[in-house]
Every structure is written in C-alpha cells, then in structure tokens.
CSV table of C-alpha atoms in Angstrom, one decimal:
chain,number,residue,atom,x,y,z
A,1463,MET,CA,0.0,-0.2,-0.2
A,1464,SER,CA,1.6,3.3,-1.4
A,1465,PRO,CA,1.9,6.1,1.5
A,1466,ARG,CA,-0.6,8.9,1.9
A,1467,THR,CA,0.9,12.1,0.8
A,1468,VAL,CA,-0.1,14.9,3.1
A,1469,VAL,CA,0.4,18.6,2.4
A,1470,MET,CA,1.3,20.7,5.9
A,1471,LEU,CA,0.8,24.2,5.2
A,1472,SER,CA,3.6,26.1,7.0
A,1473,PRO,CA,5.7,23.2,7.9
A,1474,GLY,CA,8.3,25.0,9.9
A,1475,TYR,CA,6.7,28.1,11.2
A,1476,PRO,CA,5.8,28.7,14.1
A,1477,ALA,CA,8.6,26.6,15.6
A,1478,GLU,CA,6.6,23.8,16.5
A,1479,MET,CA,5.2,23.1,13.6
A,1480,ALA,CA,8.4,21.4,12.3
A,1481,TYR,CA,7.7,18.6,14.8
A,1482,PHE,CA,4.4,18.3,13.4
A,1483,THR,CA,6.0,17.6,10.5
A,1484,ARG,CA,8.0,15.3,11.8
A,1485,GLY,CA,5.5,13.4,13.1
A,1486,LEU,CA,3.9,13.0,9.9
A,1487,ALA,CA,6.6,11.3,8.6
A,1488,ALA,CA,7.2,9.0,11.2
A,1489,VAL,CA,3.8,7.5,11.4
A,1490,GLY,CA,4.7,6.7,7.4
A,1491,ALA,CA,3.1,9.9,5.4
A,1492,ARG,CA,4.6,11.3,2.3
A,1493,VAL,CA,4.8,14.9,3.5
A,1494,ILE,CA,4.7,17.7,0.9
A,1495,GLY,CA,5.6,21.1,2.5
A,1496,VAL,CA,3.9,24.4,1.3
A,1497,GLY,CA,5.2,27.3,3.1
A,1498,ASP,CA,6.9,31.0,2.7
A,1499,GLN,CA,10.2,30.2,4.7
A,1500,PRO,CA,12.5,30.2,2.2
A,1501,PRO,CA,13.9,26.3,1.7
A,1502,HIS,CA,17.5,27.4,3.1
A,1503,ALA,CA,15.4,28.8,6.2
A,1504,LEU,CA,13.1,25.8,7.2
A,1505,PRO,CA,14.2,23.9,10.8
A,1506,GLU,CA,16.3,21.1,10.2
A,1507,VAL,CA,13.7,18.6,11.8
A,1508,ALA,CA,11.4,19.9,9.3
A,1509,ARG,CA,13.4,20.1,6.0
A,1510,SER,CA,14.6,16.4,6.7
A,1511,ALA,CA,10.9,15.1,7.0
A,1512,LEU,CA,9.5,16.8,3.8
A,1513,ALA,CA,9.3,14.8,0.5
A,1514,HIS,CA,9.0,18.0,-1.3
A,1515,TYR,CA,8.8,21.7,-0.6
A,1516,GLU,CA,6.7,24.4,-2.3
A,1517,HIS,CA,8.0,27.8,-1.6
A,1518,VAL,CA,5.1,30.1,-2.0
A,1519,ASN,CA,3.5,33.3,-0.1
A,1520,LEU,CA,0.5,31.6,1.8
A,1521,ALA,CA,-1.1,35.0,1.9
A,1522,ASP,CA,-1.6,34.8,-2.0
A,1523,GLY,CA,-4.3,31.9,-2.0
A,1524,SER,CA,-4.6,31.5,-5.5
A,1525,ALA,CA,-0.7,31.4,-5.8
A,1526,VAL,CA,-1.3,28.0,-3.2
A,1527,LEU,CA,-4.0,26.6,-5.2
A,1528,SER,CA,-2.0,27.1,-8.7
A,1529,ALA,CA,1.3,25.8,-7.2
A,1530,LEU,CA,-0.8,22.6,-5.8
A,1531,ARG,CA,-2.7,22.1,-9.1
A,1532,GLY,CA,0.7,21.7,-10.8
A,1533,LEU,CA,1.8,19.5,-8.4
A,1534,SER,CA,-0.9,17.4,-8.8
A,1535,GLN,CA,-0.1,16.6,-12.3
A,1536,HIS,CA,2.9,14.4,-10.5
A,1537,VAL,CA,1.6,13.2,-7.5
A,1538,ALA,CA,-1.6,12.4,-6.2
A,1539,ILE,CA,-2.8,14.6,-2.8
A,1540,ASP,CA,-4.5,12.8,-0.2
A,1541,GLN,CA,-5.0,15.3,2.2
A,1542,VAL,CA,-4.2,18.7,3.7
A,1543,GLU,CA,-3.4,19.6,7.4
A,1544,CYS,CA,-2.6,23.1,8.8
A,1545,LEU,CA,-2.0,23.8,12.7
A,1546,TRP,CA,-1.3,27.3,12.4
A,1547,GLU,CA,-4.5,29.6,12.2
A,1548,PRO,CA,-4.2,32.3,10.2
A,1549,TYR,CA,-4.1,29.6,7.3
A,1550,MET,CA,-6.6,27.2,8.5
A,1551,ILE,CA,-9.3,28.8,6.0
A,1552,LEU,CA,-6.8,28.3,3.4
A,1553,ALA,CA,-6.1,24.5,4.2
A,1554,ALA,CA,-10.0,24.4,4.2
A,1555,ARG,CA,-10.3,26.0,0.7
A,1556,ILE,CA,-7.3,23.6,-0.7
A,1557,ARG,CA,-9.5,20.6,0.2
A,1558,GLU,CA,-13.0,22.0,-1.3
A,1559,ALA,CA,-11.1,22.8,-4.5
A,1560,PHE,CA,-9.4,19.5,-4.6
A,1561,GLY,CA,-12.4,17.3,-3.3
A,1562,LEU,CA,-10.2,16.2,-0.2
A,1563,PRO,CA,-11.7,14.8,2.9
A,1564,GLY,CA,-11.4,17.1,6.1
A,1565,MET,CA,-12.8,20.5,7.6
A,1566,THR,CA,-14.6,22.5,5.1
A,1567,VAL,CA,-14.6,26.3,4.9
A,1568,GLU,CA,-18.2,26.2,6.7
A,1569,GLU,CA,-16.7,24.1,9.3
A,1570,THR,CA,-13.7,26.0,9.8
A,1571,VAL,CA,-15.0,29.3,10.4
A,1572,PRO,CA,-16.7,28.7,13.4
A,1573,PHE,CA,-13.0,27.9,15.1
A,1574,ARG,CA,-11.8,31.4,13.6
A,1575,ASP,CA,-14.4,33.4,14.1
A,1576,LYS,CA,-15.2,34.1,17.8
A,1577,GLU,CA,-18.8,35.4,17.4
A,1578,ARG,CA,-19.8,32.8,15.0
A,1579,MET,CA,-18.0,30.2,17.7
A,1580,LYS,CA,-20.5,31.1,20.4
A,1581,GLN,CA,-23.6,31.6,18.1
A,1582,VAL,CA,-23.4,27.9,17.6
A,1583,LEU,CA,-22.5,26.9,20.9
A,1584,ASP,CA,-25.4,29.1,22.2
A,1585,ALA,CA,-27.9,27.4,19.7
A,1586,ALA,CA,-26.5,23.9,21.3
A,1587,GLY,CA,-27.3,25.3,24.6
A,1588,ILE,CA,-23.8,25.6,25.9
A,1589,ARG,CA,-23.3,28.2,28.7
A,1590,THR,CA,-20.8,31.0,27.0
A,1591,PRO,CA,-20.2,34.3,28.2
A,1592,TRP,CA,-22.8,37.2,27.0
A,1593,HIS,CA,-21.1,38.4,23.7
A,1594,VAL,CA,-21.9,41.0,21.2
A,1595,SER,CA,-19.7,41.6,18.1
A,1596,ALA,CA,-18.7,45.1,17.0
A,1597,THR,CA,-16.9,47.1,14.2
A,1598,THR,CA,-17.1,50.7,15.3
A,1599,VAL,CA,-16.5,52.5,18.2
A,1600,ALA,CA,-20.1,53.5,18.5
A,1601,GLY,CA,-20.9,49.4,18.7
A,1602,VAL,CA,-18.4,48.7,20.9
A,1603,TRP,CA,-20.1,51.5,23.2
A,1604,GLU,CA,-23.8,50.1,22.7
A,1605,ALA,CA,-22.5,46.5,23.4
A,1606,ALA,CA,-21.0,47.5,26.8
A,1607,GLU,CA,-24.2,49.2,27.6
A,1608,LYS,CA,-25.9,45.9,26.9
A,1609,ILE,CA,-23.4,43.6,28.7
A,1610,GLY,CA,-22.5,46.0,31.5
A,1611,PHE,CA,-19.1,46.3,33.6
A,1612,PRO,CA,-16.5,44.4,33.8
A,1613,LEU,CA,-16.3,43.1,30.3
A,1614,ILE,CA,-13.7,41.8,28.3
A,1615,VAL,CA,-12.7,43.3,24.9
A,1616,LYS,CA,-10.5,41.2,22.4
A,1617,PRO,CA,-10.5,40.6,18.8
A,1618,ILE,CA,-12.9,38.0,17.1
A,1619,ALA,CA,-10.3,36.2,15.1
A,1620,GLY,CA,-7.6,36.8,17.9
A,1621,ALA,CA,-5.2,34.0,19.0
A,1622,GLY,CA,-4.1,33.3,22.7
A,1623,SER,CA,-4.8,36.7,24.6
A,1624,ALA,CA,-3.3,39.5,22.0
A,1625,ASP,CA,-5.3,42.4,22.0
A,1626,THR,CA,-7.4,41.4,24.8
A,1627,TYR,CA,-8.5,43.8,27.9
A,1628,ARG,CA,-10.2,43.8,30.6
A,1629,VAL,CA,-12.5,46.8,31.2
A,1630,ASP,CA,-14.1,47.8,34.4
A,1631,THR,CA,-15.3,51.4,33.4
A,1632,SER,CA,-16.3,53.8,31.0
A,1633,GLU,CA,-13.1,55.5,31.8
A,1634,GLN,CA,-11.2,52.5,31.3
A,1635,LEU,CA,-12.8,51.4,27.9
A,1636,ASN,CA,-11.9,55.5,26.6
A,1637,GLU,CA,-8.2,54.3,27.4
A,1638,VAL,CA,-8.4,50.5,25.5
A,1639,LEU,CA,-10.5,51.9,22.5
A,1640,PRO,CA,-7.1,53.5,20.8
A,1641,LEU,CA,-5.3,50.1,21.4
A,1642,VAL,CA,-7.3,48.1,19.6
A,1643,ALA,CA,-8.4,50.5,16.9
A,1644,HIS,CA,-6.2,48.3,14.5
A,1645,VAL,CA,-8.6,45.0,15.0
A,1646,PRO,CA,-11.3,45.2,12.5
A,1647,GLU,CA,-13.7,43.3,14.1
A,1648,LEU,CA,-13.6,43.3,18.3
A,1649,SER,CA,-15.7,40.5,20.8
A,1650,VAL,CA,-17.1,42.6,23.7
A,1651,GLU,CA,-18.3,39.9,26.3
A,1652,GLU,CA,-19.2,39.4,30.1
A,1653,PHE,CA,-15.9,38.6,32.0
A,1654,VAL,CA,-16.2,35.6,34.1
A,1655,ASP,CA,-14.3,35.8,37.3
A,1656,ALA,CA,-13.4,32.2,37.5
A,1657,GLU,CA,-10.6,29.8,37.6
A,1658,GLU,CA,-9.4,29.1,34.0
A,1659,PHE,CA,-8.5,25.8,32.5
A,1660,THR,CA,-8.3,24.3,28.9
A,1661,PHE,CA,-9.6,20.8,27.6
A,1662,ASP,CA,-7.5,20.2,24.9
A,1663,THR,CA,-7.8,16.8,22.7
A,1664,ILE,CA,-6.1,14.7,20.1
A,1665,CYS,CA,-9.2,13.4,17.7
A,1666,GLY,CA,-9.6,10.5,15.2
A,1667,ASN,CA,-12.5,9.7,13.1
A,1668,GLY,CA,-14.9,11.6,15.7
A,1669,GLU,CA,-13.3,9.9,18.3
A,1670,ILE,CA,-11.3,11.3,21.4
A,1671,LEU,CA,-8.0,9.6,21.4
A,1672,PHE,CA,-6.3,11.8,23.8
A,1673,GLU,CA,-7.8,14.4,26.4
A,1674,HIS,CA,-5.6,16.9,28.5
A,1675,MET,CA,-6.4,19.5,30.9
A,1676,LEU,CA,-4.0,22.7,31.9
A,1677,TRP,CA,-4.9,25.0,34.8
A,1678,TYR,CA,-3.6,28.2,34.2
A,1679,ARG,CA,-2.3,30.2,37.3
A,1680,PRO,CA,-2.8,33.1,37.3
A,1681,ARG,CA,-5.2,33.3,34.5
A,1682,PRO,CA,-3.8,34.7,31.3
A,1683,LEU,CA,-5.7,38.1,31.1
A,1684,GLN,CA,-3.4,38.9,34.5
A,1685,MET,CA,-0.5,37.4,33.4
A,1686,ARG,CA,-0.9,39.7,30.3
A,1687,MET,CA,-1.6,42.6,32.6
A,1688,HIS,CA,1.3,42.5,34.8
A,1689,GLU,CA,5.0,42.0,33.5
A,1690,TRP,CA,6.3,41.0,37.4
A,1691,VAL,CA,4.0,37.8,37.3
A,1692,SER,CA,6.0,34.6,36.2
A,1693,PRO,CA,3.1,32.5,34.4
A,1694,VAL,CA,2.5,28.9,35.5
A,1695,SER,CA,0.4,26.5,33.6
A,1696,ILE,CA,0.4,22.9,35.0
A,1697,SER,CA,-0.7,19.9,32.9
A,1698,LEU,CA,-3.3,18.1,35.4
A,1699,ARG,CA,-2.5,14.1,36.0
A,1700,ASP,CA,-5.8,13.2,37.2
A,1701,VAL,CA,-8.9,15.1,34.5
A,1702,SER,CA,-11.2,12.2,36.6
A,1703,VAL,CA,-11.3,14.7,39.9
A,1704,PRO,CA,-14.8,16.0,40.4
A,1705,HIS,CA,-14.2,19.7,40.0
A,1706,LEU,CA,-12.9,19.2,36.6
A,1707,GLN,CA,-16.0,16.8,35.2
A,1708,GLY,CA,-18.0,20.0,34.2
A,1709,GLY,CA,-15.6,21.3,32.0
A,1710,ARG,CA,-14.7,17.9,30.4
A,1711,GLU,CA,-18.3,17.2,29.7
A,1712,MET,CA,-18.8,20.7,28.2
A,1713,GLY,CA,-15.4,20.2,26.0
A,1714,ARG,CA,-17.1,17.1,24.4
A,1715,ALA,CA,-20.2,18.9,24.0
A,1716,VAL,CA,-18.5,21.4,22.2
A,1717,LEU,CA,-16.6,19.1,19.8
A,1718,ALA,CA,-20.2,17.7,18.9
A,1719,ALA,CA,-21.9,20.9,18.5
A,1720,LEU,CA,-18.8,22.1,16.0
A,1721,GLY,CA,-18.7,18.9,14.4
A,1722,PHE,CA,-15.1,18.4,14.9
A,1723,ARG,CA,-13.4,14.9,13.9
A,1724,SER,CA,-10.0,14.7,13.7
A,1725,GLY,CA,-6.8,16.6,14.5
A,1726,PHE,CA,-5.8,18.8,17.7
A,1727,THR,CA,-8.4,21.1,19.7
A,1728,HIS,CA,-7.5,23.6,22.4
A,1729,MET,CA,-10.5,24.8,24.3
A,1730,GLU,CA,-10.3,27.1,27.5
A,1731,TRP,CA,-13.1,27.1,30.2
A,1732,TYR,CA,-13.9,28.8,33.3
A,1733,ARG,CA,-14.9,27.3,36.5
A,1734,LYS,CA,-16.7,29.6,38.7
A,1735,HIS,CA,-16.4,29.8,42.5
A,1736,ASP,CA,-20.2,28.2,42.9
A,1737,GLY,CA,-19.1,25.5,40.7
A,1738,GLU,CA,-20.7,26.6,37.1
A,1739,VAL,CA,-18.4,25.9,34.3
A,1740,VAL,CA,-18.3,28.7,31.2
A,1741,PHE,CA,-16.9,28.4,27.7
A,1742,GLY,CA,-14.0,30.4,27.0
A,1743,GLU,CA,-13.0,29.8,23.4
A,1744,ILE,CA,-11.9,27.0,21.2
A,1745,GLY,CA,-9.2,26.5,18.3
A,1746,ALA,CA,-8.7,23.4,15.5
A,1747,ARG,CA,-5.2,23.6,16.5
A,1748,PRO,CA,-2.9,22.5,19.4
A,1749,PRO,CA,-2.3,24.7,22.4
A,1750,GLY,CA,0.8,27.5,22.2
A,1751,ALA,CA,3.5,28.4,24.7
A,1752,ARG,CA,5.1,25.2,24.9
A,1753,VAL,CA,2.1,23.0,26.1
A,1754,VAL,CA,2.6,20.1,23.8
A,1755,ASP,CA,6.2,19.7,25.3
A,1756,LEU,CA,4.6,19.9,28.6
A,1757,MET,CA,1.8,17.1,27.6
A,1758,ASN,CA,5.3,15.1,26.6
A,1759,TYR,CA,6.8,15.7,30.0
A,1760,ALA,CA,3.7,14.5,31.6
A,1761,THR,CA,3.1,11.5,29.6
A,1762,ASP,CA,6.6,10.5,28.7
A,1763,GLY,CA,5.2,10.6,25.3
A,1764,ASP,CA,5.1,11.8,21.9
A,1765,THR,CA,2.0,13.9,21.2
A,1766,TYR,CA,3.6,15.1,18.0
A,1767,VAL,CA,3.6,11.8,16.5
A,1768,GLY,CA,0.1,11.3,18.2
A,1769,TRP,CA,-2.0,13.7,16.5
A,1770,ALA,CA,0.1,12.7,12.9
A,1771,SER,CA,-1.4,8.8,13.4
A,1772,ALA,CA,-4.7,10.1,14.5
A,1773,VAL,CA,-5.0,12.5,11.2
A,1774,VAL,CA,-3.4,9.9,9.0
A,1775,HIS,CA,-4.5,6.1,10.6
A,1776,GLY,CA,-7.5,7.4,12.4
A,1777,SER,CA,-5.8,5.8,15.5
A,1778,MET,CA,-2.9,6.5,17.8
A,1779,GLN,CA,-0.9,5.0,20.7
A,1780,PRO,CA,-2.4,5.6,23.9
A,1781,LEU,CA,-0.7,7.9,26.2
A,1782,GLU,CA,-0.9,7.9,29.9
A,1783,GLN,CA,-0.7,11.3,32.3
A,1784,ARG,CA,2.0,9.9,34.5
A,1785,TYR,CA,2.9,13.0,36.4
A,1786,ASN,CA,1.3,16.8,36.7
A,1787,ALA,CA,4.2,18.7,34.9
A,1788,GLY,CA,4.2,22.4,35.5
A,1789,ALA,CA,5.6,25.0,33.4
A,1790,ILE,CA,7.2,28.5,34.7
A,1791,PHE,CA,8.0,31.2,32.4
A,1792,LYS,CA,10.4,33.9,33.7
A,1793,ARG,CA,10.5,38.0,32.7
A,1794,ALA,CA,13.4,39.4,33.4
A,1795,ARG,CA,13.7,42.2,35.3
A,1796,GLY,CA,15.2,45.2,33.8
A,1797,GLN,CA,15.9,46.2,30.0
A,1798,GLY,CA,18.2,45.3,27.7
A,1799,ARG,CA,20.2,42.2,27.7
A,1800,ILE,CA,20.1,39.4,30.4
A,1801,THR,CA,22.8,40.0,33.3
A,1802,HIS,CA,22.5,37.2,35.6
A,1803,SER,CA,19.9,35.1,37.6
A,1804,GLU,CA,19.3,35.1,41.2
A,1805,GLY,CA,18.5,31.5,43.4
A,1806,LEU,CA,18.3,29.0,40.5
A,1807,ASP,CA,21.0,26.9,42.0
A,1808,ALA,CA,19.3,26.8,45.4
A,1809,LEU,CA,16.0,25.6,43.6
A,1810,LEU,CA,17.9,22.8,41.4
A,1811,GLY,CA,19.5,21.7,44.5
A,1812,ARG,CA,16.4,21.7,46.3
A,1813,TYR,CA,14.0,19.9,44.0
A,1814,GLY,CA,16.9,17.7,41.9
A,1815,ASP,CA,15.2,15.4,39.4
A,1816,ASP,CA,11.9,16.6,39.6
A,1817,VAL,CA,13.4,19.6,37.5
A,1818,VAL,CA,13.5,18.3,34.1
A,1819,LEU,CA,13.7,21.2,31.7
A,1820,VAL,CA,15.8,24.5,31.9
A,1821,ASP,CA,15.5,26.5,29.1
A,1822,LEU,CA,16.3,30.2,29.7
A,1823,LEU,CA,18.1,33.1,27.5
A,1824,PRO,CA,21.6,33.0,28.0
A,1825,VAL,CA,23.6,35.9,29.6
A,1826,GLY,CA,24.3,38.7,27.2
A,1827,ALA,CA,20.7,37.7,24.9
A,1828,PRO,CA,18.4,40.5,24.4
A,1829,ARG,CA,15.6,40.5,26.4
A,1830,ARG,CA,12.2,39.5,24.7
A,1831,ASP,CA,9.2,41.9,24.8
A,1832,TRP,CA,6.8,40.5,27.6
A,1833,ARG,CA,4.0,41.4,26.0
A,1834,SER,CA,4.2,39.5,22.9
A,1835,THR,CA,5.0,36.1,24.3
A,1836,VAL,CA,4.0,34.3,26.9
A,1837,THR,CA,7.2,32.0,27.1
A,1838,GLY,CA,9.2,35.5,28.1
A,1839,ASP,CA,12.7,35.2,28.5
A,1840,GLY,CA,12.6,31.2,29.1
A,1841,MET,CA,11.1,28.6,30.9
A,1842,VAL,CA,11.4,25.8,33.4
A,1843,VAL,CA,9.6,22.4,33.6
A,1844,VAL,CA,9.0,20.6,36.7
A,1845,ARG,CA,7.2,17.6,37.2
A,1846,HIS,CA,5.7,14.8,40.0
A,1847,PRO,CA,3.1,12.2,40.5
A,1848,GLU,CA,1.5,14.6,43.6
A,1849,LEU,CA,-0.1,17.6,42.3
A,1850,GLN,CA,0.7,19.8,45.7
A,1851,ARG,CA,4.3,19.0,45.1
A,1852,VAL,CA,4.1,20.5,41.7
A,1853,ILE,CA,2.5,23.6,43.0
A,1854,GLU,CA,5.0,24.0,45.5
A,1855,MET,CA,7.8,24.1,42.9
A,1856,THR,CA,6.0,26.2,40.8
A,1857,GLU,CA,5.5,28.8,43.3
A,1858,ALA,CA,9.3,28.6,44.1
A,1859,PHE,CA,10.4,28.6,40.8
A,1860,ALA,CA,7.9,31.7,40.5
A,1861,GLY,CA,8.9,33.8,43.4
A,1862,ASP,CA,12.7,32.7,44.5
A,1863,PHE,CA,13.8,32.6,41.2
A,1864,GLN,CA,14.8,35.9,39.1
A,1865,LEU,CA,16.4,36.7,36.0
A,1866,TYR,CA,18.0,40.0,35.5
A,1867,ALA,CA,18.4,42.5,32.2
A,1868,GLY,CA,20.6,45.9,31.9
C-alpha cells in the first residue's frame, strides 16, 4: 500500500510546526510542505521530514492553489493539514478545490470567528459569556451598555490573549479603544470571574483519542496585565477528579456541536466559585506556549506523533498521564540584555530530578518583549505524580528565582 501524501501548510513556522511535520513522516506519510519560508530557512527537523517543498506566499491563496494544481499533475494529494491559525481557512479551501476529506470552510469558520463560534454553541445550549460583536467605536459602546461592566474586549479572530483587555469602567474603555483601533472586528463579552483551565484533545475519526487539561496560575489575562508575574501552567495528571468534570462534559459537547472529527483542539473554559462552568473559546489546533512539550513531559510520550497518527490513520498509541507537569515562564527584571540570575542553583539543589527542563535565554541575549510572547525570557519545567508537590515547585520557581537584564 503506497503512503498517503499529506500537504502540510507552513511546515516550519511557528517553530513547533517542524515537530508536527516530523510526526507525519514518522507515521509513514509522504509529506509535501507548502510555506513562505525560503527552503534554507526551514528548521532541519522539518526539512528532513519533507519529500518536497513548495516555496510560495501563503497570503496569496490563488498562488498556493496554482502551485498545488501543478504539483497534482505529478503526485496524488490525499489530505491537507494546517495547525497555524492564520491559514486554516486556506487549508479548507484547498480541500474543497481538490475534493479532499477534512474540515470545509463552513466547518472551519466557527473555529476562527469567535462570535460565530459562540452563536453555534449558544444554539446548542452551551453556556458562553454574554457577548456582542462590534466593528465601530459606537458599536463597542452599545455592546458595553448592553452587557455591563466588567467586560472583556478582544478580537473576533484573535489567537491567545493578544489585544485582549479587561475593562471595568467607562473611563477604562476610553483608554482601551485606541489600543484596539487596528482590530477590524471585536468581541465584547462578559468578564467571567473564575479559575481558568483548558480542555485539549487529539481526535481521530470522530473519537477523542487523547484528552488533556491545563490549569493556568494566574489566569492568562492577569499574566498579560502585569509584567512582574511569572506565568505558570500545570498539566493535570488526573482529569477524572470531580471539580473538572463539568469542563470535560462541556468540552465533549462543544466538539459535538462544532462537528469536529480529526486533529488537535485547544479549548479554554472557566470554573466559577459556585461550580458553574462557562465556555471560553476553542481552536482547531494544538495549544501554544510549549504546552505540547509539557504534555510530553507529563506522559513520557510524543503527542506530535500521536496527532500525526490520528490524522493519517485515525488511531494513536494510548498516552498515559503519568505526572502533573508545571511550566514556569520567567520575565527578566530590567531592560536590555540578560545579565544574571539569582536563586536558580538553590532551587535545582532542592528539587533535583523533579526539574526536567531549564531553557532560559543566555547571559548577553537581548530580553524579549514580554507583551508579545507568553514564554518570556525562558522556562523551567517541573513534574511529579503529586499535584501539591508541583504547586509548591512552581510557586518556588515563580517567586524565588529571578532573571535580570540591564
């Protein structure tokens, strides 16, 4: 039986895409990359996994379709995969143009348009934040009056917490509006005061083959508002505990309502103090901020290959959550270049083998813009079967270890 030929859009960017590309080759697919990186700029991990690479501007959908039509004269294309949000609609258009299986444009739009997403889920009876879309300043004010403060203002088609603001008063809304003037369409929605979790899945043939939950400490909006915060994400070993069941049930209902069948999903949800669960948003993609690597540390497995097996073969080797795994992202104090750190050696001595990764910017490297990347100036990963031990370690690395720049 000949291998399936899979077109991977943007096989080397963002950086983690190279590992998904590698995963496709590892499960026996013939992988054709289509991207706007010059061939020499592709990461070696991606380049070595590709049978062929088409260098084309992904923003020019006609050029991409033309390149693939030419390629299809020489090789039969079996499927198209894309895990980078800006080009998921393009991937769906390619599938429709070539009559390939997978998500259509209509099925993809609710994963990209947050207002459409919530409309579908509202119709399915799933609790979402009260929300209104707006394309004008007057529309934002009208939505704010309808929903009431506090509220969240964020892009309809955004990813993560970029251009997302909590607004408590009319004065704050006046301050925020110029900051989002470049966003063509905004979602104005109820602020849900709650703990925030994820529900992440790998699906194949309409079945959930792997599920995962992440706990944000503090919630992402707080991480984004305060430079001094060391964001922490904890991959939870036991997703069967009672206080997570509402989120699991909601996650499954969301996938059913959106008709999702194959690939990675990343959903965020809230658990209020009274136990009510509220949907946040969902993407038909893996979580960012190195969460897939965190999954691998938690399972001693390879979720990149697991995803590839699910989308190519409809099945994957089971992954067991062996540990709670915590990622601590550090933001250097000061500006300029990294000068030194304090407290790291003592913590490494205290926690020993429970620390499985230290990946920090070296001394002399320019500090990153903390507003534009969750991962900041580096990360530490810890793991242990007991959740309380991981909470203790993440709090210690967040509070007792500092990077400095100058």
